[in-house]
CSV table of N, CA and C in Angstrom, one decimal:
chain,number,residue,atom,x,y,z
A,1,MET,N,9.7,46.4,-0.5
A,1,MET,CA,9.6,45.6,-1.4
A,1,MET,C,10.2,44.1,-1.0
A,2,GLY,N,11.1,44.6,-0.6
A,2,GLY,CA,12.1,43.2,-0.1
A,2,GLY,C,11.9,42.8,1.5
A,3,ASN,N,11.2,43.4,1.5
A,3,ASN,CA,11.1,42.5,3.2
A,3,ASN,C,9.6,42.1,2.5
A,4,SER,N,8.6,42.6,2.0
A,4,SER,CA,7.6,41.5,1.8
A,4,SER,C,8.0,40.0,1.0
A,5,GLY,N,8.8,40.3,0.1
A,5,GLY,CA,9.4,38.9,-0.8
A,5,GLY,C,9.5,38.4,0.1
A,6,ASN,N,10.7,39.1,1.5
A,6,ASN,CA,11.2,37.6,2.2
A,6,ASN,C,10.6,37.4,3.1
A,7,ASN,N,9.0,37.6,3.8
A,7,ASN,CA,8.1,37.2,4.2
A,7,ASN,C,7.4,36.3,3.2
A,8,LEU,N,7.0,36.3,2.0
A,8,LEU,CA,6.6,35.3,0.8
A,8,LEU,C,7.5,34.1,0.5
A,9,LEU,N,8.7,34.1,0.8
A,9,LEU,CA,9.7,33.3,0.9
A,9,LEU,C,9.4,32.6,2.0
A,10,ALA,N,9.4,33.1,3.0
A,10,ALA,CA,9.4,32.3,4.2
A,10,ALA,C,8.4,31.7,4.7
A,11,VAL,N,7.2,32.0,4.5
A,11,VAL,CA,5.7,30.9,4.1
A,11,VAL,C,5.7,30.5,3.0
A,12,ILE,N,6.1,30.0,2.3
A,12,ILE,CA,6.7,29.2,1.2
A,12,ILE,C,7.6,28.0,1.3
A,13,ALA,N,8.7,28.7,2.7
A,13,ALA,CA,9.3,27.4,2.2
A,13,ALA,C,8.6,26.9,4.2
A,14,LYS,N,8.1,27.8,4.9
A,14,LYS,CA,7.6,26.8,6.1
A,14,LYS,C,6.2,26.2,5.5
A,15,ASN,N,5.5,26.2,4.7
A,15,ASN,CA,4.4,25.3,3.7
A,15,ASN,C,5.0,24.7,2.8
A,16,ILE,N,5.7,24.3,2.3
A,16,ILE,CA,6.4,23.8,1.0
A,16,ILE,C,5.5,22.6,1.4
A,17,ASP,N,5.6,21.1,2.2
A,17,ASP,CA,4.6,20.5,2.5
A,17,ASP,C,3.4,20.4,2.2
A,18,VAL,N,2.7,21.1,2.3
A,18,VAL,CA,1.7,21.7,1.8
A,18,VAL,C,1.2,22.4,0.5
A,19,LEU,N,1.6,22.6,0.2
A,19,LEU,CA,2.3,23.2,-1.3
A,19,LEU,C,2.4,22.4,-2.3
A,20,ALA,N,3.8,21.1,-2.0
A,20,ALA,CA,4.2,20.4,-3.0
A,20,ALA,C,3.4,18.7,-2.5
A,21,MET,N,3.0,18.6,-1.2
A,21,MET,CA,1.9,17.1,-1.4
A,21,MET,C,1.3,17.1,-2.8
A,22,PRO,N,0.2,18.1,-2.6
A,22,PRO,CA,-0.6,17.1,-3.7
A,22,PRO,C,-0.5,17.3,-4.9
A,23,LEU,N,0.9,18.0,-5.5
A,23,LEU,CA,1.6,18.1,-6.9
A,23,LEU,C,2.7,16.7,-6.7
A,24,VAL,N,3.0,16.5,-6.0
A,24,VAL,CA,3.8,15.5,-5.8
A,24,VAL,C,3.0,13.8,-5.0
A,25,SER,N,2.3,14.0,-5.1
A,25,SER,CA,1.3,12.4,-4.6
A,25,SER,C,-0.1,12.6,-5.6
A,26,LEU,N,-0.5,13.9,-5.7
A,26,LEU,CA,-1.7,12.7,-7.0
A,26,LEU,C,-1.9,13.5,-7.8
A,27,VAL,N,-1.6,15.1,-8.7
A,27,VAL,CA,-1.5,15.6,-9.8
A,27,VAL,C,-0.4,15.2,-10.6
A,28,TYR,N,1.3,14.9,-10.7
A,28,TYR,CA,2.1,13.8,-11.4
A,28,TYR,C,1.3,12.7,-11.6
A,29,PRO,N,1.3,11.8,-10.7
A,29,PRO,CA,0.7,10.4,-10.7
A,29,PRO,C,-0.3,10.3,-11.9
A,30,LEU,N,-0.8,11.5,-11.0
A,30,LEU,CA,-3.0,10.8,-12.2
A,30,LEU,C,-2.0,11.2,-13.3
A,31,TYR,N,-1.6,11.9,-13.8
A,31,TYR,CA,-0.8,12.7,-15.3
A,31,TYR,C,-0.2,11.1,-15.7
A,32,ALA,N,0.9,10.8,-15.3
A,32,ALA,CA,1.9,9.4,-15.4
A,32,ALA,C,1.1,8.6,-16.2
A,33,SER,N,-0.2,7.7,-15.7
A,33,SER,CA,-1.2,7.0,-15.1
A,33,SER,C,-1.7,7.2,-16.5
A,34,ILE,N,-2.3,8.5,-16.2
A,34,ILE,CA,-2.9,8.2,-18.3
A,34,ILE,C,-2.4,8.5,-19.3
A,35,ARG,N,-0.8,8.7,-19.0
A,35,ARG,CA,0.3,8.1,-20.1
A,35,ARG,C,0.6,7.2,-20.4
A,36,ALA,N,0.3,6.0,-19.0
A,36,ALA,CA,0.8,5.0,-19.2
A,36,ALA,C,-0.2,4.2,-19.5
A,37,ILE,N,-1.4,4.3,-19.5
A,37,ILE,CA,-2.9,3.8,-19.9
A,37,ILE,C,-2.5,3.9,-21.3
A,38,GLU,N,-1.9,5.1,-21.8
A,38,GLU,CA,-2.2,5.2,-23.0
A,38,GLU,C,-0.8,4.2,-24.5
A,39,THR,N,0.1,4.0,-23.6
A,39,THR,CA,1.0,3.3,-24.1
A,39,THR,C,0.6,1.7,-24.2
A,40,LYS,N,1.8,1.1,-25.1
A,40,LYS,CA,1.8,-0.4,-25.3
A,40,LYS,C,2.9,-1.4,-24.1
A,41,SER,N,3.0,-0.4,-23.3
A,41,SER,CA,4.0,-1.0,-22.8
A,41,SER,C,3.8,-1.2,-21.2
A,42,GLN,N,3.1,-2.7,-20.4
A,42,GLN,CA,2.8,-3.3,-19.0
A,42,GLN,C,3.8,-2.3,-18.2
A,43,GLU,N,5.0,-2.4,-18.0
A,43,GLU,CA,6.4,-1.6,-17.1
A,43,GLU,C,5.6,-0.3,-16.5
A,44,ASP,N,5.2,0.2,-17.6
A,44,ASP,CA,4.6,1.8,-16.8
A,44,ASP,C,3.3,1.6,-16.2
A,45,ASP,N,2.1,0.4,-16.7
A,45,ASP,CA,1.4,0.7,-16.0
A,45,ASP,C,1.5,-0.2,-14.3
A,46,ARG,N,2.6,-1.5,-14.6
A,46,ARG,CA,2.9,-2.1,-13.1
A,46,ARG,C,3.4,-0.3,-11.9
A,47,GLN,N,3.8,0.7,-12.7
A,47,GLN,CA,5.2,1.1,-11.7
A,47,GLN,C,3.2,1.9,-11.0
A,48,TRP,N,2.6,2.9,-12.3
A,48,TRP,CA,1.5,3.4,-11.3
A,48,TRP,C,1.0,2.5,-10.9
A,49,LEU,N,0.1,1.3,-11.0
A,49,LEU,CA,-0.8,0.7,-10.6
A,49,LEU,C,0.0,0.7,-9.2
A,50,THR,N,1.3,-0.1,-8.6
A,50,THR,CA,2.4,-0.7,-7.9
A,50,THR,C,1.8,0.9,-6.6
A,51,TYR,N,2.4,2.0,-7.6
A,51,TYR,CA,2.1,3.7,-7.0
A,51,TYR,C,0.7,3.5,-6.4
A,52,TRP,N,0.2,3.3,-7.4
A,52,TRP,CA,-1.7,3.9,-6.2
A,52,TRP,C,-1.9,2.6,-5.5
A,53,VAL,N,-1.2,1.4,-5.4
A,53,VAL,CA,-1.6,0.6,-3.9
A,53,VAL,C,-1.1,1.4,-2.6
A,54,LEU,N,0.2,1.6,-3.1
A,54,LEU,CA,1.1,1.9,-1.8
A,54,LEU,C,0.4,3.4,-1.6
A,55,TYR,N,0.3,4.4,-2.4
A,55,TYR,CA,-0.7,5.4,-1.6
A,55,TYR,C,-2.2,5.6,-0.6
A,56,SER,N,-2.3,4.1,-1.4
A,56,SER,CA,-3.7,4.0,-0.9
A,56,SER,C,-3.5,3.1,0.2
A,57,LEU,N,-2.4,2.1,0.9
A,57,LEU,CA,-2.1,1.6,2.2
A,57,LEU,C,-1.5,3.0,3.0
A,58,LEU,N,-0.4,4.3,2.3
A,58,LEU,CA,-0.1,4.8,3.3
A,58,LEU,C,-1.5,5.8,4.0
A,59,THR,N,-2.3,5.8,2.7
A,59,THR,CA,-3.6,7.0,3.2
A,59,THR,C,-4.5,6.3,4.5
A,60,LEU,N,-4.3,4.7,4.7
A,60,LEU,CA,-5.2,4.1,5.4
A,60,LEU,C,-4.2,4.2,7.0
A,61,PHE,N,-3.4,4.2,6.5
A,61,PHE,CA,-2.5,3.9,7.7
A,61,PHE,C,-3.0,5.7,8.4
A,62,GLU,N,-2.5,6.4,7.5
A,62,GLU,CA,-2.6,7.8,8.0
A,62,GLU,C,-3.5,8.1,8.6
A,63,LEU,N,-5.0,7.4,8.2
A,63,LEU,CA,-6.1,7.8,8.3
A,63,LEU,C,-6.3,6.7,10.2
A,64,THR,N,-6.0,6.0,10.3
A,64,THR,CA,-5.6,5.0,11.6
A,64,THR,C,-5.2,5.7,12.1
A,65,PHE,N,-3.9,6.0,12.3
A,65,PHE,CA,-3.0,6.9,13.4
A,65,PHE,C,-2.8,8.3,13.3
A,66,TYR,N,-4.2,8.4,13.3
A,66,TYR,CA,-4.0,10.3,12.8
A,66,TYR,C,-3.9,10.9,14.3
A,67,LYS,N,-3.8,10.5,14.8
A,67,LYS,CA,-4.3,11.1,16.5
A,67,LYS,C,-2.3,10.8,16.8
A,68,VAL,N,-1.6,9.7,16.5
A,68,VAL,CA,-0.4,9.4,17.0
A,68,VAL,C,0.3,10.5,15.9
A,69,LEU,N,0.0,10.2,14.3
A,69,LEU,CA,0.9,11.2,13.7
A,69,LEU,C,0.9,12.7,13.8
A,70,GLU,N,-0.4,13.0,14.5
A,70,GLU,CA,-0.5,15.1,14.5
A,70,GLU,C,0.2,15.1,15.8
A,71,LEU,N,1.2,14.3,16.0
A,71,LEU,CA,2.1,14.8,17.5
A,71,LEU,C,3.7,14.5,16.9
A,72,LEU,N,3.8,13.9,15.8
A,72,LEU,CA,5.0,14.1,15.4
A,72,LEU,C,5.1,15.1,14.3
A,73,PRO,N,5.9,16.4,15.0
A,73,PRO,CA,6.0,18.0,13.7
A,73,PRO,C,6.4,17.2,12.2
A,74,ILE,N,7.4,16.1,12.0
A,74,ILE,CA,8.1,16.2,11.1
A,74,ILE,C,7.5,15.0,10.3
A,75,TRP,N,5.9,14.8,10.5
A,75,TRP,CA,5.7,13.5,10.1
A,75,TRP,C,5.1,13.8,8.4
A,76,SER,N,5.0,15.5,8.5
A,76,SER,CA,4.9,16.0,7.1
A,76,SER,C,5.6,15.7,6.1
A,77,TYR,N,6.9,16.1,6.5
A,77,TYR,CA,7.8,16.1,5.7
A,77,TYR,C,8.1,14.8,5.2
A,78,ALA,N,8.2,14.2,6.3
A,78,ALA,CA,8.9,12.0,5.4
A,78,ALA,C,7.6,12.0,4.9
A,79,LYS,N,6.2,12.1,4.8
A,79,LYS,CA,5.8,11.8,4.4
A,79,LYS,C,5.4,12.2,2.8
A,80,LEU,N,6.2,13.5,2.6
A,80,LEU,CA,6.2,14.3,1.4
A,80,LEU,C,7.8,13.5,1.0
A,81,ALA,N,9.0,12.8,1.6
A,81,ALA,CA,10.3,12.6,0.9
A,81,ALA,C,9.8,11.2,0.5
A,82,ALA,N,9.0,10.7,1.6
A,82,ALA,CA,8.3,9.2,1.0
A,82,ALA,C,7.4,9.1,-0.2
A,83,ILE,N,6.8,9.7,-0.5
A,83,ILE,CA,6.1,9.8,-1.7
A,83,ILE,C,7.0,10.3,-2.7
A,84,CYS,N,7.8,11.2,-2.9
A,84,CYS,CA,8.8,11.3,-3.8
A,84,CYS,C,9.8,10.3,-3.8
A,85,TRP,N,10.2,9.5,-3.5
A,85,TRP,CA,10.3,8.2,-3.4
A,85,TRP,C,10.1,7.0,-4.3
A,86,LEU,N,9.0,7.0,-4.3
A,86,LEU,CA,7.9,6.4,-4.3
A,86,LEU,C,7.4,6.7,-5.8
A,87,VAL,N,7.5,8.4,-5.7
A,87,VAL,CA,6.8,8.7,-7.3
A,87,VAL,C,7.9,8.6,-8.3
A,88,LEU,N,9.4,9.6,-7.9
A,88,LEU,CA,10.2,9.8,-9.1
A,88,LEU,C,10.6,8.8,-9.1
A,89,PRO,N,10.8,8.4,-10.8
A,89,PRO,CA,11.2,6.6,-11.7
A,89,PRO,C,12.7,6.7,-11.3
A,90,GLN,N,13.1,7.8,-10.7
A,90,GLN,CA,15.0,7.7,-10.9
A,90,GLN,C,15.0,6.6,-9.6
A,91,PHE,N,14.1,6.7,-8.3
A,91,PHE,CA,14.4,5.7,-7.3
A,91,PHE,C,13.6,4.7,-7.8
A,92,ASN,N,12.7,4.6,-8.4
A,92,ASN,CA,11.6,3.3,-8.5
A,92,ASN,C,11.3,2.9,-7.2
A,93,GLY,N,11.3,4.0,-6.4
A,93,GLY,CA,10.9,3.4,-5.6
A,93,GLY,C,9.3,2.1,-5.1
A,94,ALA,N,8.5,2.6,-5.6
A,94,ALA,CA,7.0,1.9,-5.6
A,94,ALA,C,7.3,0.6,-5.7
A,95,ALA,N,8.2,0.6,-7.1
A,95,ALA,CA,8.3,-1.1,-7.5
A,95,ALA,C,9.4,-1.9,-5.9
A,96,TYR,N,10.5,-0.6,-5.7
A,96,TYR,CA,11.3,-1.8,-5.0
A,96,TYR,C,10.8,-2.3,-3.7
A,97,VAL,N,9.3,-1.3,-3.5
A,97,VAL,CA,8.7,-1.4,-1.5
A,97,VAL,C,7.6,-2.5,-2.0
A,98,TYR,N,7.3,-2.7,-3.6
A,98,TYR,CA,6.1,-3.5,-3.7
A,98,TYR,C,7.2,-5.0,-3.5
A,99,GLU,N,8.0,-4.8,-4.6
A,99,GLU,CA,8.8,-6.6,-5.0
A,99,GLU,C,9.2,-7.1,-3.5
A,100,ARG,N,9.1,-6.2,-2.6
A,100,ARG,CA,10.3,-6.8,-1.4
A,100,ARG,C,9.5,-6.9,-0.7
A,101,PHE,N,8.2,-6.6,0.0
A,101,PHE,CA,6.8,-6.7,0.9
A,101,PHE,C,5.8,-6.7,0.9
A,102,ILE,N,5.1,-6.3,0.1
A,102,ILE,CA,3.9,-6.2,-0.9
A,102,ILE,C,4.0,-7.9,-1.4
A,103,ARG,N,4.3,-8.2,-2.3
A,103,ARG,CA,4.0,-8.9,-3.1
A,103,ARG,C,4.3,-10.5,-2.7
A,104,PRO,N,5.3,-10.2,-1.4
A,104,PRO,CA,6.2,-12.2,-1.1
A,104,PRO,C,4.4,-12.1,0.2
A,105,PHE,N,3.6,-11.2,0.5
A,105,PHE,CA,2.9,-11.2,1.6
A,105,PHE,C,1.7,-11.7,1.2
A,106,TYR,N,1.7,-11.4,-0.3
A,106,TYR,CA,0.2,-11.8,-1.2
A,106,TYR,C,0.4,-13.0,-1.7
A,107,ARG,N,1.6,-13.3,-2.0
A,107,ARG,CA,2.2,-14.3,-2.7
A,107,ARG,C,2.0,-15.8,-1.8
A,108,ASN,N,2.2,-15.4,-0.8
A,108,ASN,CA,2.4,-16.4,0.6
A,108,ASN,C,1.6,-16.5,1.5
A,109,PRO,N,0.8,-15.7,1.8
A,109,PRO,CA,0.2,-15.2,2.9
A,109,PRO,C,0.1,-16.8,3.8
A,110,GLN,N,0.8,-16.1,5.4
A,110,GLN,CA,0.5,-16.4,6.9
A,110,GLN,C,-0.8,-16.6,7.5
A,111,VAL,N,-1.5,-15.6,7.2
A,111,VAL,CA,-3.5,-15.0,7.4
A,111,VAL,C,-3.9,-14.9,6.8
A,112,LYS,N,-5.1,-15.2,6.7
A,112,LYS,CA,-6.1,-15.3,5.7
A,112,LYS,C,-6.8,-14.5,6.1
A,113,ILE,N,-6.8,-12.6,5.6
A,113,ILE,CA,-7.7,-11.8,5.7
A,113,ILE,C,-8.8,-12.1,5.8
A,114,TRP,N,-9.3,-12.3,4.2
A,114,TRP,CA,-10.9,-12.7,3.7
A,114,TRP,C,-11.7,-13.5,4.6
A,115,TYR,N,-13.0,-14.1,5.3
A,115,TYR,CA,-13.7,-14.9,5.2
A,115,TYR,C,-14.3,-15.0,4.1
A,116,VAL,N,-14.4,-16.0,3.2
A,116,VAL,CA,-15.3,-16.0,2.4
A,116,VAL,C,-16.2,-17.4,2.4
A,117,PRO,N,-16.7,-17.7,3.0
A,117,PRO,CA,-18.3,-18.4,4.0
A,117,PRO,C,-18.4,-19.3,2.5
A,118,ARG,N,-17.8,-20.6,2.2
A,118,ARG,CA,-17.9,-22.0,1.0
A,118,ARG,C,-19.6,-22.3,0.7
A,119,LYS,N,-20.1,-22.5,0.2
A,119,LYS,CA,-22.0,-23.0,0.2
A,119,LYS,C,-21.2,-23.8,-0.9
A,120,LYS,N,-22.4,-25.1,-1.2
A,120,LYS,CA,-22.1,-25.9,-2.4
A,120,LYS,C,-23.9,-25.4,-2.6
A,121,ASP,N,-24.6,-25.1,-2.5
A,121,ASP,CA,-26.3,-25.0,-3.0
A,121,ASP,C,-26.5,-24.0,-1.9
A,122,VAL,N,-27.4,-23.5,-2.1
A,122,VAL,CA,-28.6,-22.3,-1.5
A,122,VAL,C,-29.2,-23.0,-0.7
A,123,PHE,N,-29.0,-24.3,-0.5
A,123,PHE,CA,-30.5,-25.1,0.8
A,123,PHE,C,-29.8,-25.9,1.4
A,124,SER,N,-28.6,-26.0,1.6
A,124,SER,CA,-27.0,-26.3,2.4
A,124,SER,C,-27.3,-25.5,3.6
A,125,LYS,N,-26.7,-26.2,4.5
A,125,LYS,CA,-26.6,-25.7,6.1
A,125,LYS,C,-25.5,-24.2,5.8
A,126,PRO,N,-25.7,-23.3,6.5
A,126,PRO,CA,-24.8,-22.1,6.5
A,126,PRO,C,-23.2,-22.6,7.2
A,127,ASP,N,-22.9,-22.0,6.4
A,127,ASP,CA,-21.2,-21.6,6.7
A,127,ASP,C,-20.7,-20.8,8.1
A,128,ASP,N,-20.7,-21.2,8.8
A,128,ASP,CA,-20.7,-20.0,10.2
A,128,ASP,C,-19.2,-19.9,10.5
A,129,VAL,N,-18.9,-18.7,10.9
A,129,VAL,CA,-16.8,-18.8,10.9
A,129,VAL,C,-17.0,-19.7,12.1
A,130,LEU,N,-16.9,-20.2,13.2
A,130,LEU,CA,-16.9,-21.2,14.3
A,130,LEU,C,-16.3,-22.7,12.9
A,131,THR,N,-16.7,-22.5,12.2
A,131,THR,CA,-17.0,-24.2,11.7
A,131,THR,C,-15.8,-24.1,10.6
A,132,ALA,N,-15.9,-23.1,10.0
A,132,ALA,CA,-14.5,-22.0,9.0
A,132,ALA,C,-13.3,-22.4,9.8
A,133,ALA,N,-13.4,-21.8,10.9
A,133,ALA,CA,-11.9,-21.9,11.9
A,133,ALA,C,-11.7,-23.7,11.8
A,134,ASP,N,-12.8,-24.0,12.2
A,134,ASP,CA,-12.3,-25.3,12.7
A,134,ASP,C,-11.5,-26.2,11.4
A,135,ARG,N,-12.6,-26.2,10.6
A,135,ARG,CA,-12.0,-26.9,9.2
A,135,ARG,C,-10.5,-26.0,8.6
A,136,GLU,N,-10.4,-24.8,8.7
A,136,GLU,CA,-9.1,-23.7,8.6
A,136,GLU,C,-8.1,-24.9,9.6
A,137,SER,N,-8.1,-24.9,11.2
A,137,SER,CA,-7.4,-25.6,12.1
A,137,SER,C,-6.9,-26.9,11.9
A,138,ARG,N,-7.7,-27.2,10.9
A,138,ARG,CA,-7.4,-28.9,10.8
A,138,ARG,C,-7.2,-28.9,9.8
A,139,ALA,N,-7.4,-28.2,8.8
A,139,ALA,CA,-6.0,-28.5,7.2
A,139,ALA,C,-4.5,-27.7,7.9
A,140,ARG,N,-4.8,-26.8,8.3
A,140,ARG,CA,-3.0,-26.6,8.9
A,140,ARG,C,-2.4,-27.7,9.7
A,141,ARG,N,-3.4,-28.0,10.1
A,141,ARG,CA,-2.4,-29.3,11.3
A,141,ARG,C,-2.0,-30.4,10.5
A,142,SER,N,-2.8,-31.0,9.7
A,142,SER,CA,-2.1,-31.9,8.6
A,142,SER,C,-1.3,-31.5,7.6
A,143,ASN,N,-0.8,-30.4,7.6
A,143,ASN,CA,0.2,-29.9,6.8
A,143,ASN,C,1.1,-28.9,6.9
A,144,TYR,N,1.3,-29.2,8.5
A,144,TYR,CA,2.1,-28.8,9.1
A,144,TYR,C,4.0,-29.8,9.5
A,145,MET,N,4.7,-28.3,9.2
A,145,MET,CA,5.9,-29.1,9.3
A,145,MET,C,6.9,-28.1,10.2
A,146,ILE,N,7.5,-28.5,10.6
A,146,ILE,CA,8.1,-28.6,11.5
A,146,ILE,C,9.6,-27.5,11.1
A,147,PHE,N,10.3,-27.8,10.1
A,147,PHE,CA,10.7,-27.1,9.4
A,147,PHE,C,11.0,-26.6,8.6
A,148,ASP,N,10.5,-25.3,7.9
A,148,ASP,CA,10.2,-24.8,6.8
A,148,ASP,C,11.3,-23.5,6.4
A,149,ASP,N,12.4,-23.6,5.9
A,149,ASP,CA,13.2,-22.7,5.7
A,149,ASP,C,13.2,-21.3,4.5
A,150,GLY,N,11.8,-22.4,3.7
A,150,GLY,CA,11.3,-22.1,2.4
A,150,GLY,C,12.5,-21.8,1.2
A,151,TYR,N,12.6,-23.3,1.2
A,151,TYR,CA,14.2,-23.1,0.3
A,151,TYR,C,14.0,-24.0,-0.7
């Protein structure tokens, strides 16, 4: 009995990331998100919306760079530690990352990611990508500042 108990503990220790990741990254945040929806406070709503945005970005990163990440044996443990930091309210990591990195980029974008054609009406000339790029470059040239310290 003692030997099989040691084997079970060894298997659990070696696979803690596989066992803990769904609980930490999905089950607890889902539960906390449902609780946040039911409260009147907007603070917890923001925490969990922020978490889901960051979790989505992390998942997209992982899907994009899967071949590189599978070469790093510590990736699953690093991801588990990062998710714990984002999820646990003692650290408030999701709010920290959002306030320091995501929000400044969103509020003051340097690069426009989405191209949305502008049409005045249905029968006007189609707004193609080259015309839009030319219009954007002219607009940027007219608003160009040599020194912009952000103050």
